[in-house]
mmCIF file of C-alpha atoms and ligand atoms in Angstrom:
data_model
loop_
_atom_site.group_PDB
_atom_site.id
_atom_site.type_symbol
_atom_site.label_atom_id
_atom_site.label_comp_id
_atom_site.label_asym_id
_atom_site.label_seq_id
_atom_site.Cartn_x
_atom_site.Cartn_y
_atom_site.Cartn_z
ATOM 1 C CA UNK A 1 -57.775 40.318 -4.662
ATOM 2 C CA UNK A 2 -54.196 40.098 -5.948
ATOM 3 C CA UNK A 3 -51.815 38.746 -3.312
ATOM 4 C CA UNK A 4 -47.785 38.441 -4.583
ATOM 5 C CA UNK A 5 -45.885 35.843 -2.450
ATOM 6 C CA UNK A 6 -42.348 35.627 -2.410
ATOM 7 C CA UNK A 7 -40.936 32.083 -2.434
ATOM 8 C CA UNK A 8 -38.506 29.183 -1.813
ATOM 9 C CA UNK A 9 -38.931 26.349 -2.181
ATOM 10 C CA UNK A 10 -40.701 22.904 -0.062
ATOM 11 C CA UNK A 11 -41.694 26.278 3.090
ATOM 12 C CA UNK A 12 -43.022 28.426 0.437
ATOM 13 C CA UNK A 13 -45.039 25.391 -1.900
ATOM 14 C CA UNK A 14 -46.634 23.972 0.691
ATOM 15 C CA UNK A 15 -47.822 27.568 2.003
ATOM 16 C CA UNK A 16 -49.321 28.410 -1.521
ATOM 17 C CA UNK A 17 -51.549 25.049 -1.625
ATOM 18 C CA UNK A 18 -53.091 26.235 1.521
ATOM 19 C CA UNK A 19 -53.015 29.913 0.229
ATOM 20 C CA UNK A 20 -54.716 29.059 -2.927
ATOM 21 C CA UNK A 21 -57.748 26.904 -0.279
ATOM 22 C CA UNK A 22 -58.056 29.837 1.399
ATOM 23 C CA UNK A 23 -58.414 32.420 -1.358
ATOM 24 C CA UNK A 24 -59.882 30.267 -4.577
ATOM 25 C CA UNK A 25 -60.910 33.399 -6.137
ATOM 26 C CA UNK A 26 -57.095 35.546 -5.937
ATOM 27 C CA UNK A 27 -54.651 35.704 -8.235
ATOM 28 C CA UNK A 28 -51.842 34.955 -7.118
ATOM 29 C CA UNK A 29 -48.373 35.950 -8.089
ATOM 30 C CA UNK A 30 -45.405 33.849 -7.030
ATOM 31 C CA UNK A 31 -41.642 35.540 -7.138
ATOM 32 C CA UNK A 32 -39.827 32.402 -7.132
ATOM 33 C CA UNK A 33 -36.142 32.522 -5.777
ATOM 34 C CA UNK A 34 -33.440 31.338 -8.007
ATOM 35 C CA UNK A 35 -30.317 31.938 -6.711
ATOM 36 C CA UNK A 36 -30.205 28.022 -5.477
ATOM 37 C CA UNK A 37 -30.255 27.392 -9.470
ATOM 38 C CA UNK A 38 -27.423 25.226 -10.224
ATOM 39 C CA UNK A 39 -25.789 23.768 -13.558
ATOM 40 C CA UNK A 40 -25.364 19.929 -13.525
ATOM 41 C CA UNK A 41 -24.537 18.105 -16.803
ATOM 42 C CA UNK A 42 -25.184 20.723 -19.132
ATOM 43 C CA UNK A 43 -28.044 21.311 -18.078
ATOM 44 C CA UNK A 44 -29.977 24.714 -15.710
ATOM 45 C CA UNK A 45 -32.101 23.145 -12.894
ATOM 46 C CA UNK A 46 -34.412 25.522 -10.533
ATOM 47 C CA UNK A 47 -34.777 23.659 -7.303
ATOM 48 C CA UNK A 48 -37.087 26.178 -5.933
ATOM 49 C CA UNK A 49 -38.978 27.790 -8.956
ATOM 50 C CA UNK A 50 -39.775 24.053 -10.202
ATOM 51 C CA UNK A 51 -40.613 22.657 -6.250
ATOM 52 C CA UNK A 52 -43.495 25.352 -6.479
ATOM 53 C CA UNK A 53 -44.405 24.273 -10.001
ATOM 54 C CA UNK A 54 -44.630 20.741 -8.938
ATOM 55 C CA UNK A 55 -46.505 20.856 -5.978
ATOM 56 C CA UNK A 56 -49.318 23.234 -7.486
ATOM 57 C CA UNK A 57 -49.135 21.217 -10.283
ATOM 58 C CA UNK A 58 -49.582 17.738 -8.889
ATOM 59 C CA UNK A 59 -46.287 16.611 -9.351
ATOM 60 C CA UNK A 60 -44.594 16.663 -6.236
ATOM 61 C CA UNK A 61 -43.081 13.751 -4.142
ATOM 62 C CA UNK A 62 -44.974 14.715 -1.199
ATOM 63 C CA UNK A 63 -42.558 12.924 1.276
ATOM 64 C CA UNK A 64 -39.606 14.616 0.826
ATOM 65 C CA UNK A 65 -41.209 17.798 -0.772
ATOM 66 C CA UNK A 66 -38.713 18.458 -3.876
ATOM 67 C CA UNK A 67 -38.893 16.331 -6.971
ATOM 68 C CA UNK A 68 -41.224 14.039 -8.965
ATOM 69 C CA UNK A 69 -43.952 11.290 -7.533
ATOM 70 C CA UNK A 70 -42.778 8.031 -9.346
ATOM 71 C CA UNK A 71 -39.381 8.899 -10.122
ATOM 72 C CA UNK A 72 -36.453 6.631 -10.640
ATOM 73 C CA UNK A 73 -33.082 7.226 -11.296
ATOM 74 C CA UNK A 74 -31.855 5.600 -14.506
ATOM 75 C CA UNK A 75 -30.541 8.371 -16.545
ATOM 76 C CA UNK A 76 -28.200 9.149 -12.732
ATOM 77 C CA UNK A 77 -27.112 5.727 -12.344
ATOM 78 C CA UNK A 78 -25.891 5.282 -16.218
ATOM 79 C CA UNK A 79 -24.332 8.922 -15.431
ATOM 80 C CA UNK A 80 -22.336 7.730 -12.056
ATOM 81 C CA UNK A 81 -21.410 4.443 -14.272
ATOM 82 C CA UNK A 82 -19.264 6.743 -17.043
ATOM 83 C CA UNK A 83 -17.925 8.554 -13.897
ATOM 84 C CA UNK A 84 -19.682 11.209 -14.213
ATOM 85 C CA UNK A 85 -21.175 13.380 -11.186
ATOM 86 C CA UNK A 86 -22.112 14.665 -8.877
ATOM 87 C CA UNK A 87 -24.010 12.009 -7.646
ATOM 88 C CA UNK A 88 -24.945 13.582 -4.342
ATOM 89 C CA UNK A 89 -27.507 15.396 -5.702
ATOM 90 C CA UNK A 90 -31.244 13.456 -6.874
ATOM 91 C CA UNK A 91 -32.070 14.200 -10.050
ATOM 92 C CA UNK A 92 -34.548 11.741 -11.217
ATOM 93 C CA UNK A 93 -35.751 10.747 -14.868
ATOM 94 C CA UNK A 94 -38.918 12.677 -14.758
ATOM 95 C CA UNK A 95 -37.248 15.774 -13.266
ATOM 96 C CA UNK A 96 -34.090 15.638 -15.768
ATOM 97 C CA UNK A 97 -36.887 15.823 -18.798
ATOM 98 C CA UNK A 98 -37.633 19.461 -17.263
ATOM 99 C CA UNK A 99 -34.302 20.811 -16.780
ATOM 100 C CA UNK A 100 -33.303 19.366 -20.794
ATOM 101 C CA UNK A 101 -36.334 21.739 -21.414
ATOM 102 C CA UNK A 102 -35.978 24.380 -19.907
ATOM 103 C CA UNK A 103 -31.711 24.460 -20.943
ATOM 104 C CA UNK A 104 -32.560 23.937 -24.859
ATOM 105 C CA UNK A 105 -34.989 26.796 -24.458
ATOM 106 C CA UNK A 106 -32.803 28.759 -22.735
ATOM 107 C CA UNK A 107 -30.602 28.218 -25.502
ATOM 108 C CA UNK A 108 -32.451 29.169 -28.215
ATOM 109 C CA UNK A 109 -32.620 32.345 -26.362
ATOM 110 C CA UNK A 110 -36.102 32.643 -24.476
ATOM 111 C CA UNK A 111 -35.342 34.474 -21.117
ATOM 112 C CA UNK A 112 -36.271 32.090 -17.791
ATOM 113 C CA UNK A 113 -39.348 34.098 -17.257
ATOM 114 C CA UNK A 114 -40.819 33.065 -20.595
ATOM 115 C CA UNK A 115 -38.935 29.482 -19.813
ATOM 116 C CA UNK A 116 -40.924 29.058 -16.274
ATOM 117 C CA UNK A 117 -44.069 30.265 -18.088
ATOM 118 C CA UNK A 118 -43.742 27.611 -20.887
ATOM 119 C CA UNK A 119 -43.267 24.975 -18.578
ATOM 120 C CA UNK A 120 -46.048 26.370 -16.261
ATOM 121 C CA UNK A 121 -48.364 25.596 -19.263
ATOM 122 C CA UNK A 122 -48.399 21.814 -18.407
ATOM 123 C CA UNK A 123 -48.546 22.203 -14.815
ATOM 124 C CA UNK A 124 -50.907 24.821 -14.220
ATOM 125 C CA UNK A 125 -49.820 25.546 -11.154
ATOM 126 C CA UNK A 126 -53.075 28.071 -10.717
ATOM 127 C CA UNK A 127 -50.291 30.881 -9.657
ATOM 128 C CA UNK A 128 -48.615 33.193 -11.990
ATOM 129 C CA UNK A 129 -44.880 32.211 -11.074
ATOM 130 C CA UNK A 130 -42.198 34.561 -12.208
ATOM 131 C CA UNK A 131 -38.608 33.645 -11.439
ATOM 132 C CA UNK A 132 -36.997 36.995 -9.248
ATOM 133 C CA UNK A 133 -34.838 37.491 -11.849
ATOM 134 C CA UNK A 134 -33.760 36.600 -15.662
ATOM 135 C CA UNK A 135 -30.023 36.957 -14.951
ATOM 136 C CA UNK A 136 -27.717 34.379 -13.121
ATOM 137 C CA UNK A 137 -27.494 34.855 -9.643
ATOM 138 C CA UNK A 138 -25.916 31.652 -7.735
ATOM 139 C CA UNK A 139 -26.184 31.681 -4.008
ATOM 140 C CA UNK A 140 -22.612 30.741 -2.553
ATOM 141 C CA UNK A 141 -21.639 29.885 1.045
ATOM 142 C CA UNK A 142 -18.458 30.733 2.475
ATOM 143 C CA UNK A 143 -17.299 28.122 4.655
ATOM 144 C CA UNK A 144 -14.520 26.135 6.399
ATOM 145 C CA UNK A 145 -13.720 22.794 5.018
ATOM 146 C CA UNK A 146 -12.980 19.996 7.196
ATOM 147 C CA UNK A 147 -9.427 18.591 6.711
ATOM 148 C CA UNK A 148 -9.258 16.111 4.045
ATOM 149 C CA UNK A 149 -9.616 12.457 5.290
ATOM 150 C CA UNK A 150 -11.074 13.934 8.630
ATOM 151 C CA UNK A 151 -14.495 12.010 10.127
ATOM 152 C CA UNK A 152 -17.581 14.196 8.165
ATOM 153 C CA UNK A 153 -15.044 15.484 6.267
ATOM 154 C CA UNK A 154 -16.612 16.007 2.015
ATOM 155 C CA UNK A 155 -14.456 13.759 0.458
ATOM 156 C CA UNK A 156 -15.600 13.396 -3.165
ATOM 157 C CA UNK A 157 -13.461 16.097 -4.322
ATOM 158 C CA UNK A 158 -16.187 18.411 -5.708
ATOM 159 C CA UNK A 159 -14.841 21.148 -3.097
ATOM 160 C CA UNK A 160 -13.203 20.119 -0.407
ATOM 161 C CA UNK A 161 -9.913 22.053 0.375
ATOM 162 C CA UNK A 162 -7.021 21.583 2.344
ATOM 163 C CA UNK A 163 -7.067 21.607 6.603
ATOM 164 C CA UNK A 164 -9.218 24.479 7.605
ATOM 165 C CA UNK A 165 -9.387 25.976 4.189
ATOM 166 C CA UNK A 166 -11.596 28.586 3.480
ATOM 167 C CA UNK A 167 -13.616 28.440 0.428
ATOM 168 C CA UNK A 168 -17.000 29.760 -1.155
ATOM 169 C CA UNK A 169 -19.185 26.801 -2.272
ATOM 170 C CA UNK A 170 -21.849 26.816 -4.245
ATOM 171 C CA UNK A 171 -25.612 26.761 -2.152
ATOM 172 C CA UNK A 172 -26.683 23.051 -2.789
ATOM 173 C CA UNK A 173 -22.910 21.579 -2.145
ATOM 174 C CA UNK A 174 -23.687 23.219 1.092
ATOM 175 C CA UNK A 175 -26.937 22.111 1.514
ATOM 176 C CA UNK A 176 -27.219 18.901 0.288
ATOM 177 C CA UNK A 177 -23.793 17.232 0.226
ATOM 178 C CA UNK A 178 -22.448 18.565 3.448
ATOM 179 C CA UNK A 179 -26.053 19.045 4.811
ATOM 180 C CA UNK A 180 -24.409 22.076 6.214
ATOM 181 C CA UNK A 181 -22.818 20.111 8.474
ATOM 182 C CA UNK A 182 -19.874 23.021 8.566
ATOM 183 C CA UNK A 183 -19.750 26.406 9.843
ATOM 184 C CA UNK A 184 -21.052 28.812 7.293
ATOM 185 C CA UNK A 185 -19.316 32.097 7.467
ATOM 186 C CA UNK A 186 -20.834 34.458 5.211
ATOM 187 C CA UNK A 187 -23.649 33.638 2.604
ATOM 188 C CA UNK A 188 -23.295 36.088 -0.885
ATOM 189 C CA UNK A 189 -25.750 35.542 -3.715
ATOM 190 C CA UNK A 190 -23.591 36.131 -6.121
ATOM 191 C CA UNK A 191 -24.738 38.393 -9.102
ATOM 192 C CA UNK A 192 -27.454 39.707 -7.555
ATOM 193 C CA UNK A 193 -26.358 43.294 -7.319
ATOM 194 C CA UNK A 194 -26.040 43.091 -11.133
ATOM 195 C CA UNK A 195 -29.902 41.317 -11.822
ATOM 196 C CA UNK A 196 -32.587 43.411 -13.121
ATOM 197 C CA UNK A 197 -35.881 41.956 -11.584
ATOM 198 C CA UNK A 198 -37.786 39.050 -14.124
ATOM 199 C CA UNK A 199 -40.452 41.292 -16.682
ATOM 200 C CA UNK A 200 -43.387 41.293 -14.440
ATOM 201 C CA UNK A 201 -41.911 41.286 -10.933
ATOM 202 C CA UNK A 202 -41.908 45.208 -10.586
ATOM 203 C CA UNK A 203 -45.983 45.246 -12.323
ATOM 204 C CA UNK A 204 -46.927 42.632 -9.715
ATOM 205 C CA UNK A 205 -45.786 44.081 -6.437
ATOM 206 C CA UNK A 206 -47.013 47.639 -7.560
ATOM 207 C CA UNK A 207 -50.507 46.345 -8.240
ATOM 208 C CA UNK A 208 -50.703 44.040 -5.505
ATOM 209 C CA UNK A 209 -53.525 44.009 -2.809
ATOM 210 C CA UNK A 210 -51.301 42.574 -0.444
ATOM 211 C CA UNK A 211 -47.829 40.572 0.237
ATOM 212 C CA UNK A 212 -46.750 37.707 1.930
ATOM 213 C CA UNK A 213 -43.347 36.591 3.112
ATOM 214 C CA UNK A 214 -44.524 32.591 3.876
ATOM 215 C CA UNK A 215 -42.245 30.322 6.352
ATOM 216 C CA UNK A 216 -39.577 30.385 3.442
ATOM 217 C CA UNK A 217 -35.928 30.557 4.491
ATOM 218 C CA UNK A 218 -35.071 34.404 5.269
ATOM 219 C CA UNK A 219 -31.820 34.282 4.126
ATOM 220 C CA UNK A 220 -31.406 32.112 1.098
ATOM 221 C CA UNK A 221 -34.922 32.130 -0.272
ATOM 222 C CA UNK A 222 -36.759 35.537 0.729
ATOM 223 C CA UNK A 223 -33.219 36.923 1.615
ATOM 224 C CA UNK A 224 -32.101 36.330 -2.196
ATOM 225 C CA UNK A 225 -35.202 37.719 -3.799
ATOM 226 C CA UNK A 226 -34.565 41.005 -1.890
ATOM 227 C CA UNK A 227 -31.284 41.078 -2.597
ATOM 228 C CA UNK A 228 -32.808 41.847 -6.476
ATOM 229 C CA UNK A 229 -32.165 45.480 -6.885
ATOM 230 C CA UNK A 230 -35.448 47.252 -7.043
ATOM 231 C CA UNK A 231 -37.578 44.607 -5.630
ATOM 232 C CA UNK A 232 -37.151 45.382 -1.796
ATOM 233 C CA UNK A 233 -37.516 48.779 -2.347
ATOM 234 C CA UNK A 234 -40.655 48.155 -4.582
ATOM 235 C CA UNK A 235 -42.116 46.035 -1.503
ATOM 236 C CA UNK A 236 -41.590 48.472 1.031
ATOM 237 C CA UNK A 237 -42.961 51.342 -1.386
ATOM 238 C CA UNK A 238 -46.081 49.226 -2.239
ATOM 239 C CA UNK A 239 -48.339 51.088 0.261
ATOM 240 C CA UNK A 240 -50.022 47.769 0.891
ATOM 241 C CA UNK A 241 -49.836 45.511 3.696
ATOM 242 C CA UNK A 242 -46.985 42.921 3.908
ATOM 243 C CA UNK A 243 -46.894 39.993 5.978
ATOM 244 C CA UNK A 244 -44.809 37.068 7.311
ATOM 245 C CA UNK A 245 -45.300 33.830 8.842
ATOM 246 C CA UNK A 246 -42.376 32.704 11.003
ATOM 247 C CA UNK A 247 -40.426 29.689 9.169
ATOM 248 C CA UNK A 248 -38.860 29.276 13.073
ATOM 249 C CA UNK A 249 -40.957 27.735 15.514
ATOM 250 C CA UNK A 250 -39.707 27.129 19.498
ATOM 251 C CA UNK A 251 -36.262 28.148 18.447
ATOM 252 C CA UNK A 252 -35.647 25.894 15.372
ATOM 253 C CA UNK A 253 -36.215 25.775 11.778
ATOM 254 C CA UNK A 254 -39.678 23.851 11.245
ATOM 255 C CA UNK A 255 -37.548 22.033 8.097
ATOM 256 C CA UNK A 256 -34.111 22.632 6.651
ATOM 257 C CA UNK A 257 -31.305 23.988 8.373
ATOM 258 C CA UNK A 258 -32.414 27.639 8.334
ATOM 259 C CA UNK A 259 -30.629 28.000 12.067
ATOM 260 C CA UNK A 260 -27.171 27.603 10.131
ATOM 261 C CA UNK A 261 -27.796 30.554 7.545
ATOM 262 C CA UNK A 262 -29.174 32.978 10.225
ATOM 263 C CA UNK A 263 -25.766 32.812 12.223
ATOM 264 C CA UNK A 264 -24.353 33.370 8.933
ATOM 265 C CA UNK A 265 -25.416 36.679 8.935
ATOM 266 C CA UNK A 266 -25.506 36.889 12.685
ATOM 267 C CA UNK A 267 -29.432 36.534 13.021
ATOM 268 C CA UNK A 268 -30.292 34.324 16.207
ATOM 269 C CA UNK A 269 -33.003 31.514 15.488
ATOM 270 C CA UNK A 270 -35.875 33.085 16.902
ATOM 271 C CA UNK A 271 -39.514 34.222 15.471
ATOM 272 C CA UNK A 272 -38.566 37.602 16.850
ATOM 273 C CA UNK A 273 -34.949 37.677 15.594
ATOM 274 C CA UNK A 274 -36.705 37.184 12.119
ATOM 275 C CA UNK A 275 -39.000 39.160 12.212
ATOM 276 C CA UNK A 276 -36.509 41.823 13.121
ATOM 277 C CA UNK A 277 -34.180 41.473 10.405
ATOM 278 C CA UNK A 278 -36.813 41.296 7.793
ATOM 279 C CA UNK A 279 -37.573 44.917 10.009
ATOM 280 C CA UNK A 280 -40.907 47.569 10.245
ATOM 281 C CA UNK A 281 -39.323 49.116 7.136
ATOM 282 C CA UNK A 282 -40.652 46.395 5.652
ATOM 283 C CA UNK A 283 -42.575 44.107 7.365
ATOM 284 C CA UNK A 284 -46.197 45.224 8.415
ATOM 285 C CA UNK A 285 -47.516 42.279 10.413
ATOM 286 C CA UNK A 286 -45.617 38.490 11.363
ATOM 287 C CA UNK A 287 -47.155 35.501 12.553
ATOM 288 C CA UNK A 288 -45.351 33.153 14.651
ATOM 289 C CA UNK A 289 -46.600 30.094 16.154
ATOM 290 C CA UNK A 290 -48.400 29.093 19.640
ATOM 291 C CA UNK A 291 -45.275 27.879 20.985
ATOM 292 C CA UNK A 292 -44.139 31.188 20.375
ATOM 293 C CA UNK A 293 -46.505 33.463 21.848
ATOM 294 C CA UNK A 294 -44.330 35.101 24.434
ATOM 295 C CA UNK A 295 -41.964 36.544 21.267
ATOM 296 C CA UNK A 296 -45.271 38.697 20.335
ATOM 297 C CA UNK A 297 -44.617 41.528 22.873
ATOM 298 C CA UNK A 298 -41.065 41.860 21.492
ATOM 299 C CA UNK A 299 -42.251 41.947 17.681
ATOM 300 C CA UNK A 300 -45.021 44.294 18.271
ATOM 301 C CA UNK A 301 -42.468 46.916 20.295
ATOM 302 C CA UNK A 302 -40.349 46.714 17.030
ATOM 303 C CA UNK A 303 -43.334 48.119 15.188
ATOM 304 C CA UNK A 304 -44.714 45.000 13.669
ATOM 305 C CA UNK A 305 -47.853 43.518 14.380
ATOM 306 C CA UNK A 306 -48.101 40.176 15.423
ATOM 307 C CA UNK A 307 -50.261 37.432 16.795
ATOM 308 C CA UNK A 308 -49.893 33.671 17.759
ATOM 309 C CA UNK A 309 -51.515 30.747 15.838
ATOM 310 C CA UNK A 310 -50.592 27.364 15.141
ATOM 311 C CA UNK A 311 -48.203 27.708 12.266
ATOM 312 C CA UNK A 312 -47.184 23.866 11.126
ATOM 313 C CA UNK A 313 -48.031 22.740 8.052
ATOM 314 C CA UNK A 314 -49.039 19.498 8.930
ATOM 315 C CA UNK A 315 -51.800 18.659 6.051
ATOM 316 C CA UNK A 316 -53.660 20.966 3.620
ATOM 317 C CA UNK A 317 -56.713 22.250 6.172
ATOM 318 C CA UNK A 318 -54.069 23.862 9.031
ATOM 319 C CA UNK A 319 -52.115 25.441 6.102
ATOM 320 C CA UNK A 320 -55.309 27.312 4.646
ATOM 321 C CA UNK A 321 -56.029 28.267 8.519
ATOM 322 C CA UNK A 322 -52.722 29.762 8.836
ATOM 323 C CA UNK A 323 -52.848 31.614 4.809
ATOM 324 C CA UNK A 324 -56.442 32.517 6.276
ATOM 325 C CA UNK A 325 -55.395 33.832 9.589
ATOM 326 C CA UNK A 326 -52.256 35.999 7.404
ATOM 327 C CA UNK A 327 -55.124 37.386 5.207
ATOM 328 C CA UNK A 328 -56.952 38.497 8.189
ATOM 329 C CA UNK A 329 -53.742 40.118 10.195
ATOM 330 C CA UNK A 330 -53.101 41.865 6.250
ATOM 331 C CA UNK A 331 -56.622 42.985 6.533
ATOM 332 C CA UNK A 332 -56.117 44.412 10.323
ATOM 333 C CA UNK A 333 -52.695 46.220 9.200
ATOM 334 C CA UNK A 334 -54.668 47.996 6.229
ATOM 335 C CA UNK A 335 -57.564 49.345 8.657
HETATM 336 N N1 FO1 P 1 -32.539 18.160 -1.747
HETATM 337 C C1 FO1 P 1 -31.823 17.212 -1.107
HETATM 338 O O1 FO1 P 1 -31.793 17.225 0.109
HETATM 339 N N2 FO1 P 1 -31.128 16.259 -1.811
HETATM 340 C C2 FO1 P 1 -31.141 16.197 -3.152
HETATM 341 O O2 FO1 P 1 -30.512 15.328 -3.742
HETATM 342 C C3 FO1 P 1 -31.929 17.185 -3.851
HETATM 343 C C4 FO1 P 1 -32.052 17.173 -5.225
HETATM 344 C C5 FO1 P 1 -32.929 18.058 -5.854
HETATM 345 C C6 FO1 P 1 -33.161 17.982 -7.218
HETATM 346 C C7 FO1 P 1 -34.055 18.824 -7.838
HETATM 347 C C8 FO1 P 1 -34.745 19.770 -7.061
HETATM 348 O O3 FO1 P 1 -35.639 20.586 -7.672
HETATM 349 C C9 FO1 P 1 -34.517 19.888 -5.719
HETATM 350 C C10 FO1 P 1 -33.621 19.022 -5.086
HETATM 351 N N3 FO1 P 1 -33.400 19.094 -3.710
HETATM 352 C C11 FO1 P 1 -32.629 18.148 -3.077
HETATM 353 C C12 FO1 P 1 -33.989 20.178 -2.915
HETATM 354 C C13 FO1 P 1 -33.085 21.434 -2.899
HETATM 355 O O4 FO1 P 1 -31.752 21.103 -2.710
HETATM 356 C C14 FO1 P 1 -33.271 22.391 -1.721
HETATM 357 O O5 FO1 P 1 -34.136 21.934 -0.758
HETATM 358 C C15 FO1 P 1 -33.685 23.751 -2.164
HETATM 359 O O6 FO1 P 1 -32.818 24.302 -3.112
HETATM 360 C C16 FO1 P 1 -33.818 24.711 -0.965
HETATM 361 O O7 FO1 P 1 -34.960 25.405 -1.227
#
């Protein structure tokens, strides 16, 4: 069985551990998002593309689900002593060896694709992951910056305007320095109307068995990868079943801040809401959790098929259920 998954990044990693339990014998092919990519000291880091690769490969820091086991920060602090940031984001020893990598190969003119394959080779991930995209597509938020000075307000200087200004920021300033703490108008993934999808993407979705959206961010993880042209189009021409498992559960994100992108783009933080804007065009069936179970009526009168299960990710065993019990609603759609 071939099963494509679109991902983020900590949602989508932890789904594909469970996914790869519950189907040993598939192969899988992960579409990683990159537009939270960002370039820090020189150098390309893919937040989401290398959470996936770490936590298939063995790498992870399970606790806070994005960087290296054993890290420490050396290479950071000696940064931050020459003045030089930003130091609000982690990057760790261990994790700065990839992104020095993956940049000099980049340089010498291999496209991320073969980049993310290369680097796959010592992680064996057991996935075939293919970034969305080999062009530069950088996920930007459009917000309203707290006066400068003002309690909460960002006040390192990497972005913050004057009273009330407007200004698009890039995705992780959003994320993780202001822990989008600040209104988020509008959410653009900038480039993406220009990307051609990674070498691969397009062969992968046409010859897949089946497709699953996991409980990824809609807007700036699954959203992004869509917003590839060709690639939504390719999904919702696949002729195979496609299904999603709700990353909201009672309401609320079950991590991240998910809630604050959806009113971005004026999507209200529901499992039905969700599974509504992802829409029967091209959604097939949707899984949302127990708590949930009164939102299935409303999803399955917008022409998607949906059930309740337990949907938190709470250790290995309960993710494979869920992967399991999105295998079996695929297998339902296709009959
Ligand atoms: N998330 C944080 O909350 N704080 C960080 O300092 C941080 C650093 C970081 C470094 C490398 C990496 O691969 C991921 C990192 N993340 C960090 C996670 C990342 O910001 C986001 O969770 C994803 O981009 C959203 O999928």
């Amino acid at each position: 069985m071939r099963i494509v998954v679109l991902a983020g990044g900590i949602g989508g990693a932890r789904f594909l551990r469970g996914l790869k339990q519950a189907a040993p014998d598939a192969e899988i092919t992960v579409i990683g998002n990159t537009g939270d990519d960002i370039h820090l000291f020189g150098l390309r880091v893919c937040p989401d593309l290398d959470t996936v690769m770490y936590t298939l490969g063995g790498g992870i820091n399970d606790e806070q689900g994005w960087g290296r086991t054993d890290e420490t920060f050396h290479l950071k602090e000696e940064l931050a002593a020459y003045g030089v940031g930003p130091e609000w984001f982690g990057l760790g020893d261990r994790d700065f060896a990839t992104h020095v990598v993956r940049t000099q190969m980049l340089g010498a003119g291999y496209p991320l694709s073969a980049v993310t394959e290369a680097l796959c080779a010592r992680w064996k991930p057991g996935v075939r992951l293919i970034p969305m995209t080999d062009d530069r597509v950088e996920t930007h938020v459009a917000v309203t910056l707290p006066p400068e000075g003002a309690e909460g307000a960002a006040g390192d200087g990497a972005g913050a305007g004057a009273a009330g200004e407007q200004r698009a920021i890039h995705f992780q300033e959003y994320w993780v320095r202001l822990r989008a703490s600040v209104p988020a108008h509008a959410v653009v993934p900038v480039g993406a109307d220009q990307a051609k999808p990674a070498p691969g993407v397009l062969e992968a979705i046409a010859e897949a068995d089946i497709i699953l959206f996991p409980p990824s961010n809609p807007v700036v993880s699954i959203g992004t990868i869509l917003a590839v042209p060709g690639i939504r189009e390719a999904i919702a021409d696949a002729g195979v079943p496609i299904v999603g498992l709700s990353p909201i559960v009672g309401g609320a994100p079950v991590r991240g801040m998910a809630d604050k992108v959806l009113a971005a783009v004026g999507v209200e933080t529901t499992a039905a809401a969700v599974a509504e804007h992802y829409g029967s065009g091209l959604l097939d069936g949707w899984l949302v959790d127990t708590a949930d179970a009164a939102a299935v009526e409303r999803v399955t009168a917008a022409g998607i098929r949906c059930r309740a299960v337990p949907l938190m990710m709470t250790d290995l065993d309960t993710t494979a259920r869920m992967a399991e019990e999105a295998l079996t609603l695929a297998e339902e759609v296709r009959a």
